[in-house]
mmCIF file with all atom_site columns, C-alpha atoms and ligand atoms in Angstrom:
data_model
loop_
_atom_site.group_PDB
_atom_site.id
_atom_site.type_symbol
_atom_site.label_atom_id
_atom_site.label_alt_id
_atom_site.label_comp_id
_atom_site.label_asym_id
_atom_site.label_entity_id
_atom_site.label_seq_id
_atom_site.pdbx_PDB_ins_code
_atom_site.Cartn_x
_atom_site.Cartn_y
_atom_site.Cartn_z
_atom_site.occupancy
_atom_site.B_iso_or_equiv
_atom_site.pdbx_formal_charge
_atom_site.auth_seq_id
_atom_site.auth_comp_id
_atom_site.auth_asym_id
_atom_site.auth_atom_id
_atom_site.pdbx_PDB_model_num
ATOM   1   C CA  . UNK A 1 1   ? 7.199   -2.338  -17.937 1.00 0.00 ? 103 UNK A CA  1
ATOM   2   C CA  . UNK A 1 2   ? 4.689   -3.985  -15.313 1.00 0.00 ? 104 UNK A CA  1
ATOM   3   C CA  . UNK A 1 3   ? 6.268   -6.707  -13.373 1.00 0.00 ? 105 UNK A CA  1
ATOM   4   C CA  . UNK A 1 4   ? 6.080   -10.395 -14.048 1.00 0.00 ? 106 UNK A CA  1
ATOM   5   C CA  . UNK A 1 5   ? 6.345   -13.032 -11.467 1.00 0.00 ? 107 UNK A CA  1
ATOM   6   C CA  . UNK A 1 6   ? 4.589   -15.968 -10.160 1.00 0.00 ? 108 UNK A CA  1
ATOM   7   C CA  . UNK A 1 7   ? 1.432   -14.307 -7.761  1.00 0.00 ? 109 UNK A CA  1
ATOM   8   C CA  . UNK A 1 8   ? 1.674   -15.988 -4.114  1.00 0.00 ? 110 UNK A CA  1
ATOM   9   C CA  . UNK A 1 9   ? -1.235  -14.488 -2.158  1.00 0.00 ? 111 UNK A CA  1
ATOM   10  C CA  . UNK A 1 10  ? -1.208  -12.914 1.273   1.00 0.00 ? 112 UNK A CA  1
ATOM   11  C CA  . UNK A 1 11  ? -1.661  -15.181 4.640   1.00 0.00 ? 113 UNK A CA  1
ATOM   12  C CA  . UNK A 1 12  ? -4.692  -12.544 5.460   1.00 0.00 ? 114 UNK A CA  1
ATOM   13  C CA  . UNK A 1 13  ? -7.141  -13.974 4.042   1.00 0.00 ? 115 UNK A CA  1
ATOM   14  C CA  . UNK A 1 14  ? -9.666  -10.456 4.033   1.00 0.00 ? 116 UNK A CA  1
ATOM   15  C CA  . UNK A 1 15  ? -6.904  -8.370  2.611   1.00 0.00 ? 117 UNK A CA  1
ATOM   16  C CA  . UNK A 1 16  ? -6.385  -11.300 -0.316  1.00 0.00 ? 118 UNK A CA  1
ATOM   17  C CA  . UNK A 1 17  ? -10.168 -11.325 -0.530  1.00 0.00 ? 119 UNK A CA  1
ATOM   18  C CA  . UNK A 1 18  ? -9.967  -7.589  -1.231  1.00 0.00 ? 120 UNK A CA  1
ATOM   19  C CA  . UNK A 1 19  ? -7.178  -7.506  -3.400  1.00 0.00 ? 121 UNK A CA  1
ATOM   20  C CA  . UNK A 1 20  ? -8.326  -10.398 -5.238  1.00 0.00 ? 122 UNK A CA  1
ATOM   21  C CA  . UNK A 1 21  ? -11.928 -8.932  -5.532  1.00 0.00 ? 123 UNK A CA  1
ATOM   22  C CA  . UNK A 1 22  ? -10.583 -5.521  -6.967  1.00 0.00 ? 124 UNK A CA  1
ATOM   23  C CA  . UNK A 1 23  ? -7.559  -6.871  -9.667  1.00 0.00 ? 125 UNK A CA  1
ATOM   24  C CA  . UNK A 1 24  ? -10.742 -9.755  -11.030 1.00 0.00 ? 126 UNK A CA  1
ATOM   25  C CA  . UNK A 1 25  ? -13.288 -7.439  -11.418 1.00 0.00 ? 127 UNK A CA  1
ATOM   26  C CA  . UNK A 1 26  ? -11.280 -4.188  -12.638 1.00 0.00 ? 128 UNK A CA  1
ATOM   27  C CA  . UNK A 1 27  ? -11.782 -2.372  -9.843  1.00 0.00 ? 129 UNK A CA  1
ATOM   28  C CA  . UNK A 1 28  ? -15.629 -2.208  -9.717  1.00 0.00 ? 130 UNK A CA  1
ATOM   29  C CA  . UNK A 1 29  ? -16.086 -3.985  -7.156  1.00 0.00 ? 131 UNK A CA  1
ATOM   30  C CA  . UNK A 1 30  ? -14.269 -4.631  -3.190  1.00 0.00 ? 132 UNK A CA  1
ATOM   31  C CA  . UNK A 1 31  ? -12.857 -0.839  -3.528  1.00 0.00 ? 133 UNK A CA  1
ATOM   32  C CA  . UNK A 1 32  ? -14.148 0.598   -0.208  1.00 0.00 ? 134 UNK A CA  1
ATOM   33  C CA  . UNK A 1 33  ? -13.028 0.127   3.154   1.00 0.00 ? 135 UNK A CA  1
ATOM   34  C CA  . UNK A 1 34  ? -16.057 1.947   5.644   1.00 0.00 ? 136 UNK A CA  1
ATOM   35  C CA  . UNK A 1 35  ? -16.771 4.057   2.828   1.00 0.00 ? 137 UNK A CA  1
ATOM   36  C CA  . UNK A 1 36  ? -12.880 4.890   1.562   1.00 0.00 ? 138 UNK A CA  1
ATOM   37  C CA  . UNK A 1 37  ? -11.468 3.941   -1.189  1.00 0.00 ? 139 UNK A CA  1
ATOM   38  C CA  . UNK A 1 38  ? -8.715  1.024   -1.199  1.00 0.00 ? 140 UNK A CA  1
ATOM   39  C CA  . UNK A 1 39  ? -6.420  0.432   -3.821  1.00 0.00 ? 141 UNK A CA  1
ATOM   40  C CA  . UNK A 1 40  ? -3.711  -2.722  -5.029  1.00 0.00 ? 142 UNK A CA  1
ATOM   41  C CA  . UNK A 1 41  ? -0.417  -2.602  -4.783  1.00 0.00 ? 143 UNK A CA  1
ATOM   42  C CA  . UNK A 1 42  ? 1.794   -5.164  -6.085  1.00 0.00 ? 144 UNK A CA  1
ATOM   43  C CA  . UNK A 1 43  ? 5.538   -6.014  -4.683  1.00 0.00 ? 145 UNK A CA  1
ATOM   44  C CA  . UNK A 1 44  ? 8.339   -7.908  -5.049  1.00 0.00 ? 146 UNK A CA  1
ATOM   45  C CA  . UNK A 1 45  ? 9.014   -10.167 -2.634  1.00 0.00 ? 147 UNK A CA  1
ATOM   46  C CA  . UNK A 1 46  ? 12.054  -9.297  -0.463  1.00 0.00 ? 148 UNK A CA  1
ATOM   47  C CA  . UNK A 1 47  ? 12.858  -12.919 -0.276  1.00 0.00 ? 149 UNK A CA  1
ATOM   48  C CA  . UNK A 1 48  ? 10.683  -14.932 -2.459  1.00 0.00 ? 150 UNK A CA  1
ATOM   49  C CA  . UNK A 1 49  ? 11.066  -12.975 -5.295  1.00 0.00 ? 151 UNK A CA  1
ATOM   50  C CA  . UNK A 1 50  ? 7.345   -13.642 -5.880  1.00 0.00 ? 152 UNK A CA  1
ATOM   51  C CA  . UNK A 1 51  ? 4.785   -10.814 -7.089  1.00 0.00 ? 153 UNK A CA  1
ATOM   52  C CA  . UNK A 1 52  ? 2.643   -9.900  -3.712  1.00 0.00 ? 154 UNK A CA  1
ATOM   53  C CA  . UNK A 1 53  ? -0.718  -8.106  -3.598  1.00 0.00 ? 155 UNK A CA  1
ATOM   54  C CA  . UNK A 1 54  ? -2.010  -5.706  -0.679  1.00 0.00 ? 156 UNK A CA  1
ATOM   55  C CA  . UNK A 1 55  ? -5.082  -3.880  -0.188  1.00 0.00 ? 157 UNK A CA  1
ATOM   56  C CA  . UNK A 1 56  ? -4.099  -0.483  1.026   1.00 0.00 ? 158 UNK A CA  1
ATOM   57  C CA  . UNK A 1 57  ? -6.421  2.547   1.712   1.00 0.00 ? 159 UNK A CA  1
ATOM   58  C CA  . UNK A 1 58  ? -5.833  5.105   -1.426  1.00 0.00 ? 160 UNK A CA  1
ATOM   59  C CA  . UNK A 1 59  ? -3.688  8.266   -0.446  1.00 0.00 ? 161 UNK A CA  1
ATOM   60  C CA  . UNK A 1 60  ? -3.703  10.572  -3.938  1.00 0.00 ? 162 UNK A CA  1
ATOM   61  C CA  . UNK A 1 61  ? -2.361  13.741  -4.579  1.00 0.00 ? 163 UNK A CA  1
ATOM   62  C CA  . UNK A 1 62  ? -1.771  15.671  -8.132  1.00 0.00 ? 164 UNK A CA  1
ATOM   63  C CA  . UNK A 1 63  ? -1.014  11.784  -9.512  1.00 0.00 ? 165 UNK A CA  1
ATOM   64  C CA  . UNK A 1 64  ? 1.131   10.661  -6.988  1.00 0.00 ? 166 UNK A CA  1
ATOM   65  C CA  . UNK A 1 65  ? -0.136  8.058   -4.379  1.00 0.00 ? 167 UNK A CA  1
ATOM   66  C CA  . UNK A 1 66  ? 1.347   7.419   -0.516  1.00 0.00 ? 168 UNK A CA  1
ATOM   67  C CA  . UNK A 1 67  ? 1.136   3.558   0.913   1.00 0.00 ? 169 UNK A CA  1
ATOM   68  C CA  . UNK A 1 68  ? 1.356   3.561   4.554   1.00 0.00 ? 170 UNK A CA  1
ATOM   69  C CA  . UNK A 1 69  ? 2.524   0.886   6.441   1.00 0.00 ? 171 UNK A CA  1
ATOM   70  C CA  . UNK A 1 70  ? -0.125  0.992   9.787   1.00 0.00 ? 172 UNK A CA  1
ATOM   71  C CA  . UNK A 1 71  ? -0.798  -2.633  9.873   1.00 0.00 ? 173 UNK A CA  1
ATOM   72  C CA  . UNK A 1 72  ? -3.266  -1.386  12.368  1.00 0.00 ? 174 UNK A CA  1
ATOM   73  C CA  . UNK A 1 73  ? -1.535  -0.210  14.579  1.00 0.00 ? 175 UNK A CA  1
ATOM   74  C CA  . UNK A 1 74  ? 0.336   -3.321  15.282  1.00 0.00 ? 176 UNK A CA  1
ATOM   75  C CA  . UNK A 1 75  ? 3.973   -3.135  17.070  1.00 0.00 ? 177 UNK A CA  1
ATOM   76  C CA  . UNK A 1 76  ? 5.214   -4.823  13.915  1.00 0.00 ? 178 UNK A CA  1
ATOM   77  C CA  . UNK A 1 77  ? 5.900   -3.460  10.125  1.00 0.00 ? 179 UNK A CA  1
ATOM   78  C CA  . UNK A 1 78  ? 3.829   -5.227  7.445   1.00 0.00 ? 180 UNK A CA  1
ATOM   79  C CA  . UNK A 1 79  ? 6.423   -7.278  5.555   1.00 0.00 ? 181 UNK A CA  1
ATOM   80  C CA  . UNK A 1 80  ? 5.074   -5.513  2.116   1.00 0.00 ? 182 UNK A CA  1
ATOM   81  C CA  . UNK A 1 81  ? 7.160   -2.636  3.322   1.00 0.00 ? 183 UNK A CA  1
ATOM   82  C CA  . UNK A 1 82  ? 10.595  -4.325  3.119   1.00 0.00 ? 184 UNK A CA  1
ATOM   83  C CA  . UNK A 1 83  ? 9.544   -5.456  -0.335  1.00 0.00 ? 185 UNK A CA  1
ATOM   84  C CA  . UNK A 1 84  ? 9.414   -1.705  -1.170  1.00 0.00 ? 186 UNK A CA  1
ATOM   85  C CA  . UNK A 1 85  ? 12.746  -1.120  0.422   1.00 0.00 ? 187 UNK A CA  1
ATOM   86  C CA  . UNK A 1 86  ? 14.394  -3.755  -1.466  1.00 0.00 ? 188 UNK A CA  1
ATOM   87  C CA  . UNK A 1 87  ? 12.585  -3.565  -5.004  1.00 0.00 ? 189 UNK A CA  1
ATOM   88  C CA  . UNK A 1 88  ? 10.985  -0.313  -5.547  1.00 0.00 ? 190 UNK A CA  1
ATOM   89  C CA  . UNK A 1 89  ? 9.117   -1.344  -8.483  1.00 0.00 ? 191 UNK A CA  1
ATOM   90  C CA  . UNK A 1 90  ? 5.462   -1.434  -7.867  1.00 0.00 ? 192 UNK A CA  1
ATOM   91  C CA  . UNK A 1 91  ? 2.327   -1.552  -9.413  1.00 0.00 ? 193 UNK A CA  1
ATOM   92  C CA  . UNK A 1 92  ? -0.961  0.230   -8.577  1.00 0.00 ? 194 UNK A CA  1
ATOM   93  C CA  . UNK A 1 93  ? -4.186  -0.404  -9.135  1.00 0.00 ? 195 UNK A CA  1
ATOM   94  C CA  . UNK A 1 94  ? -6.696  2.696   -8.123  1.00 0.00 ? 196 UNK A CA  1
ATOM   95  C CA  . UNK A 1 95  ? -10.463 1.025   -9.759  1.00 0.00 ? 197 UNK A CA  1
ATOM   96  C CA  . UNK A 1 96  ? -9.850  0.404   -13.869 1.00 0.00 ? 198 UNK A CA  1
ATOM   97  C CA  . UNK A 1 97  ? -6.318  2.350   -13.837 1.00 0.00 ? 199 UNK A CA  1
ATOM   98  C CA  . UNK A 1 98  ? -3.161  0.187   -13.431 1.00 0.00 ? 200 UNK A CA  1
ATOM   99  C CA  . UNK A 1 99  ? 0.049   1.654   -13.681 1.00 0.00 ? 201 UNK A CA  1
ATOM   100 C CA  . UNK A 1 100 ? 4.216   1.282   -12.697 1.00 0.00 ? 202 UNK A CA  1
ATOM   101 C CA  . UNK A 1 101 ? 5.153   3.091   -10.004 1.00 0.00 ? 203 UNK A CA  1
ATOM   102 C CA  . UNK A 1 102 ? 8.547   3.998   -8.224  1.00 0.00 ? 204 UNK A CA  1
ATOM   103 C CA  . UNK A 1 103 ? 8.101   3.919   -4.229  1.00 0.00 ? 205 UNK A CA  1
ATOM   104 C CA  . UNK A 1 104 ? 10.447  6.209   -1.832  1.00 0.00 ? 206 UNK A CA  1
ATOM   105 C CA  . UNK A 1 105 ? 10.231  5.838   1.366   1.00 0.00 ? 207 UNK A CA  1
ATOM   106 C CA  . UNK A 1 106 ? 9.453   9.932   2.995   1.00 0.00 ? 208 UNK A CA  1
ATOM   107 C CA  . UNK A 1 107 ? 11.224  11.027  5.760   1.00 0.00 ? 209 UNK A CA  1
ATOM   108 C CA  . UNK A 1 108 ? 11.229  14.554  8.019   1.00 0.00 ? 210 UNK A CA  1
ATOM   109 C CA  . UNK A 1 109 ? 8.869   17.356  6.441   1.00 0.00 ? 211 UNK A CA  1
ATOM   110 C CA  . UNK A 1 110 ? 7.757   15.401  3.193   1.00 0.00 ? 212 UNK A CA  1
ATOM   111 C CA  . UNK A 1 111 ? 6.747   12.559  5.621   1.00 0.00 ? 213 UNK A CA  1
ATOM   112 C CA  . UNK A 1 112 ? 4.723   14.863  7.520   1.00 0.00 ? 214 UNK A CA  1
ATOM   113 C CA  . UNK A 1 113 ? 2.935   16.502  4.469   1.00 0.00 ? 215 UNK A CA  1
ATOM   114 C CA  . UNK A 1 114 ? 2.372   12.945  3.016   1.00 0.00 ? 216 UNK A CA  1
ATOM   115 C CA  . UNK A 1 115 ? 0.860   11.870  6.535   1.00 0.00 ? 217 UNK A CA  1
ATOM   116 C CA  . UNK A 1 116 ? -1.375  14.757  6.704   1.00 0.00 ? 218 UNK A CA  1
ATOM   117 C CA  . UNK A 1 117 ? -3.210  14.003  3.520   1.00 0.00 ? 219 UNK A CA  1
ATOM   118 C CA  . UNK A 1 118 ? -2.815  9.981   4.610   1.00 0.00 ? 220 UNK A CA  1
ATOM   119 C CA  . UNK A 1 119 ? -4.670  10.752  7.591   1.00 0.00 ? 221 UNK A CA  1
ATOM   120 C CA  . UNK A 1 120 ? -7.159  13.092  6.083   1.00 0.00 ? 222 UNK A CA  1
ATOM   121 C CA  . UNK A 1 121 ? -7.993  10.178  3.662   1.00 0.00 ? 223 UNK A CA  1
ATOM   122 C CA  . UNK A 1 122 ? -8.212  7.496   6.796   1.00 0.00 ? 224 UNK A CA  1
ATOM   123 C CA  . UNK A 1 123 ? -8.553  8.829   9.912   1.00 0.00 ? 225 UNK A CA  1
ATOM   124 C CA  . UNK A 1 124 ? -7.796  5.881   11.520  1.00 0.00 ? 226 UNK A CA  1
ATOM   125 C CA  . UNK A 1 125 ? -4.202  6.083   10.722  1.00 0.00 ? 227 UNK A CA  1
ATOM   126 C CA  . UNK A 1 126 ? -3.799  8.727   13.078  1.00 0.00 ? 228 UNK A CA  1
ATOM   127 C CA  . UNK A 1 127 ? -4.961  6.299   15.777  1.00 0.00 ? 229 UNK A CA  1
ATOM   128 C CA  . UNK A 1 128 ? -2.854  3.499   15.086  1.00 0.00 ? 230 UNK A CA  1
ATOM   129 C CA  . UNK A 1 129 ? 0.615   5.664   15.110  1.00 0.00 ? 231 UNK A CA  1
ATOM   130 C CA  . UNK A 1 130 ? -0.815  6.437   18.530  1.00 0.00 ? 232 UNK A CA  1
ATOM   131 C CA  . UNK A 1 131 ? -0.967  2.939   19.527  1.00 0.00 ? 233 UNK A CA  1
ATOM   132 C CA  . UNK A 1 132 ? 2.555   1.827   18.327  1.00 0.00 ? 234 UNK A CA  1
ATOM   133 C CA  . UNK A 1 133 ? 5.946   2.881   18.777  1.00 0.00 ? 235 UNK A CA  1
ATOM   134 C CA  . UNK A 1 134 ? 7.532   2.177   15.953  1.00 0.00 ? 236 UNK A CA  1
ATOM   135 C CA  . UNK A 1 135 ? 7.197   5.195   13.437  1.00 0.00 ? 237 UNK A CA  1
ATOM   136 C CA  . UNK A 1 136 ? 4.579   3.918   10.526  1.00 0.00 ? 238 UNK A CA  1
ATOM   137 C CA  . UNK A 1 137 ? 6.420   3.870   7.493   1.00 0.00 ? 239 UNK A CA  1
ATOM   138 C CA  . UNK A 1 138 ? 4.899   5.966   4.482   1.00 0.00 ? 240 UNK A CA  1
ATOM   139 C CA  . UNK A 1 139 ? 6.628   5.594   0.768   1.00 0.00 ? 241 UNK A CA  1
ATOM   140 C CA  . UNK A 1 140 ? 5.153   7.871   -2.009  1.00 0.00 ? 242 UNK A CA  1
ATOM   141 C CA  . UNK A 1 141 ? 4.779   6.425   -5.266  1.00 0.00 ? 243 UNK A CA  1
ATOM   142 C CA  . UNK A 1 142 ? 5.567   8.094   -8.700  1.00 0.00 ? 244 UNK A CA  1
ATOM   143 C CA  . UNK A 1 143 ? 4.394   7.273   -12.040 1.00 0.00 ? 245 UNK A CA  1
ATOM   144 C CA  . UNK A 1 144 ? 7.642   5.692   -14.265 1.00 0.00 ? 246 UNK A CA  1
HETATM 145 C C1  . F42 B 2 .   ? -0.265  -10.904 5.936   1.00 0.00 ? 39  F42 B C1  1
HETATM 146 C C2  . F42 B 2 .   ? 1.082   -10.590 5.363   1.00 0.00 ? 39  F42 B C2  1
HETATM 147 O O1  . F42 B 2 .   ? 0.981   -9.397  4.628   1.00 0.00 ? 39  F42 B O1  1
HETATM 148 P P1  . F42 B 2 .   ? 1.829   -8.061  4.959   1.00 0.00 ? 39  F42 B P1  1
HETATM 149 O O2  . F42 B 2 .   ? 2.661   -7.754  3.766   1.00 0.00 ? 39  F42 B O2  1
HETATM 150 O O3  . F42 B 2 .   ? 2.470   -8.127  6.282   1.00 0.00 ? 39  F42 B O3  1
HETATM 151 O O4  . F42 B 2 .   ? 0.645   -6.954  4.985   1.00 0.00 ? 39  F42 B O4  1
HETATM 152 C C3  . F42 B 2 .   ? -0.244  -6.902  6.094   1.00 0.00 ? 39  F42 B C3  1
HETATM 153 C C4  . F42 B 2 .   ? -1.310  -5.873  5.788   1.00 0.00 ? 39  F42 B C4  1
HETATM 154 O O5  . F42 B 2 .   ? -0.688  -4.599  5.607   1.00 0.00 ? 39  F42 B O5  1
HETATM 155 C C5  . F42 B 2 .   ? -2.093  -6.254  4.549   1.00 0.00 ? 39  F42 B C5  1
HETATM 156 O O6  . F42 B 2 .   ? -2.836  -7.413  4.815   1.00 0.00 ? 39  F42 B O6  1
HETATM 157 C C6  . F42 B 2 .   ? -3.023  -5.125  4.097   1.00 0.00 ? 39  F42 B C6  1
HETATM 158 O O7  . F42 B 2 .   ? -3.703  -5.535  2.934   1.00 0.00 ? 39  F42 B O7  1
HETATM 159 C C7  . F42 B 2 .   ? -4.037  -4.755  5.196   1.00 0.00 ? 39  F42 B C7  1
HETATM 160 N N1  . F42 B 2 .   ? -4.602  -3.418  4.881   1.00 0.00 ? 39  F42 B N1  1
HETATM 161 C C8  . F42 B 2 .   ? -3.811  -2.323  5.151   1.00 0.00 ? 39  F42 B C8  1
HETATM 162 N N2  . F42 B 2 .   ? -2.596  -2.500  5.739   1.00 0.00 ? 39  F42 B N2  1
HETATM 163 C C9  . F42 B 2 .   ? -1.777  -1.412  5.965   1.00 0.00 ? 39  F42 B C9  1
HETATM 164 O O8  . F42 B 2 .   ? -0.675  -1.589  6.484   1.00 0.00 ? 39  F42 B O8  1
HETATM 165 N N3  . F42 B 2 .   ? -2.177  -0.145  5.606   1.00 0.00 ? 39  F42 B N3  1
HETATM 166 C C10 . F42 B 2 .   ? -3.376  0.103   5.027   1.00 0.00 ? 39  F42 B C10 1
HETATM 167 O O9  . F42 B 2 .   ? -3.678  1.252   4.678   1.00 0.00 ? 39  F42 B O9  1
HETATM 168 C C11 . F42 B 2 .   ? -4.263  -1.016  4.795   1.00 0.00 ? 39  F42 B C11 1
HETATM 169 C C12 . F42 B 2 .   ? -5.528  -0.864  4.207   1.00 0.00 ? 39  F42 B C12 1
HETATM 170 C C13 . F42 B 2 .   ? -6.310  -2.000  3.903   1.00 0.00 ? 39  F42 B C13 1
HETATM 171 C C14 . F42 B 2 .   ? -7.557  -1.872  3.251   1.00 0.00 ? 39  F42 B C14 1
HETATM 172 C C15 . F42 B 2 .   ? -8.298  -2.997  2.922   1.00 0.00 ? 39  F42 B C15 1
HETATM 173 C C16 . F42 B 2 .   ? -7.814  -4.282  3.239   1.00 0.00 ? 39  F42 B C16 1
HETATM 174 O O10 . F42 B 2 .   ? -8.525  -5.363  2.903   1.00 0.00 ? 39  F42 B O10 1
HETATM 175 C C17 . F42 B 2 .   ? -6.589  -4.429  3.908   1.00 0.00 ? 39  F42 B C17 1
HETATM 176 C C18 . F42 B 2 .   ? -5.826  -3.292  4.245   1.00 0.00 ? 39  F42 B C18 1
HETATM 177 C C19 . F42 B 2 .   ? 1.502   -11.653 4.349   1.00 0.00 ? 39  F42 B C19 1
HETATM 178 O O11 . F42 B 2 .   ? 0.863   -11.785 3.341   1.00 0.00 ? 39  F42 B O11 1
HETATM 179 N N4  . F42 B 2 .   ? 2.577   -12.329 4.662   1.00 0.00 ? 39  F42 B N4  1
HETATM 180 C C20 . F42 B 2 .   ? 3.095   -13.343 3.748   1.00 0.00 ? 39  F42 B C20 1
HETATM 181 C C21 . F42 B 2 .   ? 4.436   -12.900 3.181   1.00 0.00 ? 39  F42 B C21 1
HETATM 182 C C22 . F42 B 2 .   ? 4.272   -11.666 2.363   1.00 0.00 ? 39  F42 B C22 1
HETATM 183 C C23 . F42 B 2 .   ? 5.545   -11.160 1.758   1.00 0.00 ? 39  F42 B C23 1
HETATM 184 O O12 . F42 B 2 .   ? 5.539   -10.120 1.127   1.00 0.00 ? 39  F42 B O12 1
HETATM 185 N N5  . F42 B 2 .   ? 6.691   -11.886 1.916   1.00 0.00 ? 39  F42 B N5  1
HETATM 186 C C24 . F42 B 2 .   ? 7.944   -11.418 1.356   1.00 0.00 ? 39  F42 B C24 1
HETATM 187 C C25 . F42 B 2 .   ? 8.987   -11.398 2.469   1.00 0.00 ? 39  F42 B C25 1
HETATM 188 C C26 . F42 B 2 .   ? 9.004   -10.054 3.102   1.00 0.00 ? 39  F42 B C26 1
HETATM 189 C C27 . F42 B 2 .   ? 10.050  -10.031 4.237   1.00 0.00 ? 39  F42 B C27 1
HETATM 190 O O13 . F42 B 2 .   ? 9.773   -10.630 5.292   1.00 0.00 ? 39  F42 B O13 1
HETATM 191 O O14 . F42 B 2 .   ? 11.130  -9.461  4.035   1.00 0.00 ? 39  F42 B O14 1
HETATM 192 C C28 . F42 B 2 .   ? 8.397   -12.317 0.204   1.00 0.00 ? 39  F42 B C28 1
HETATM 193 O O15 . F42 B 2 .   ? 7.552   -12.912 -0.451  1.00 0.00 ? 39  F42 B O15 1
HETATM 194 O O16 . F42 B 2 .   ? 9.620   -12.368 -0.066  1.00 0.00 ? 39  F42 B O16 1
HETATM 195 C C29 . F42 B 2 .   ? 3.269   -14.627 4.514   1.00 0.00 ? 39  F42 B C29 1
HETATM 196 O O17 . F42 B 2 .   ? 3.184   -14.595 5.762   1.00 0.00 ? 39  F42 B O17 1
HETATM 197 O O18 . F42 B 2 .   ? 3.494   -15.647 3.837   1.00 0.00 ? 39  F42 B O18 1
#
């Protein structure tokens, strides 16, 4: 059952462009990140209620997808990520395919396995858990 909701775009205005760019032109086009591939993943907000968009770099494994929540690096969670924690109904869009998802957030050894294969799809990530504190949060999404 996808989600309905009124769509209130993100503050950063690259990732909207991205998202936006992706979800309007069924996924042929804005789907790379430096040559990776970036999917959309749609929220509920934690306190608006409202349906949220994010460009995230696309984690897949035997159907299942991971979301991490690197924000670069920054000392700060994305907020996205407390939208997951409260409503774990998501969508995700990965080019033409859209589908529901349930997110869990992955702790201890299935966190590590999940942020090996994140990391082997961005390197990057790797970098930016080095640069911050605060453990990145990684949820893995399953197919409902
Ligand atoms: C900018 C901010 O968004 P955010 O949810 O913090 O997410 C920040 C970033 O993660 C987001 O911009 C990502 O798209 C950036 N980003 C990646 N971000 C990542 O964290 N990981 C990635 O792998 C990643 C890849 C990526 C690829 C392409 C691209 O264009 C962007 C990419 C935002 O939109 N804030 C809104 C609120 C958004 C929101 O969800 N609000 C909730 C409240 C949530 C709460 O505070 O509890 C609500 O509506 O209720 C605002 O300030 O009004």
């Amino acid at each position: 059952m996808p989600l309905t909701g009124e769509y209130a775009p993100s503050t950063s205005q690259w990732a909207r462009d991205q998202a936006e760019k992706i979800e309007a032109t069924n996924g042929a086009e804005g789907y790379e990140l430096h040559g990776m591939r970036v999917i959309v993943l749609t929220s509920v907000g934690a306190k608006t209620g409202l349906l949220r968009k994010t460009a995230l770099m696309r984690v897949e494994h035997d159907g299942e997808y991971a979301v991490v929540g690197s924000l670069g690096g920054a000392p700060k969670n994305p907020v996205w990520v407390y939208n997951l924690r409260k409503q774990p109904h998501v969508e995700l869009q990965d080019g033409a395919e859209k589908h529901d998802y349930l997110a869990r957030e992955v702790t201890d050894e299935e966190r590590a396995v999940w942020w090996e294969r994140s990391v082997a799809a961005f390197p990057n990530y790797a970098g930016y858990q080095k640069k911050t504190d605060r453990l990145i949060p990684v949820f893995v999404l399953t197919r409902l």
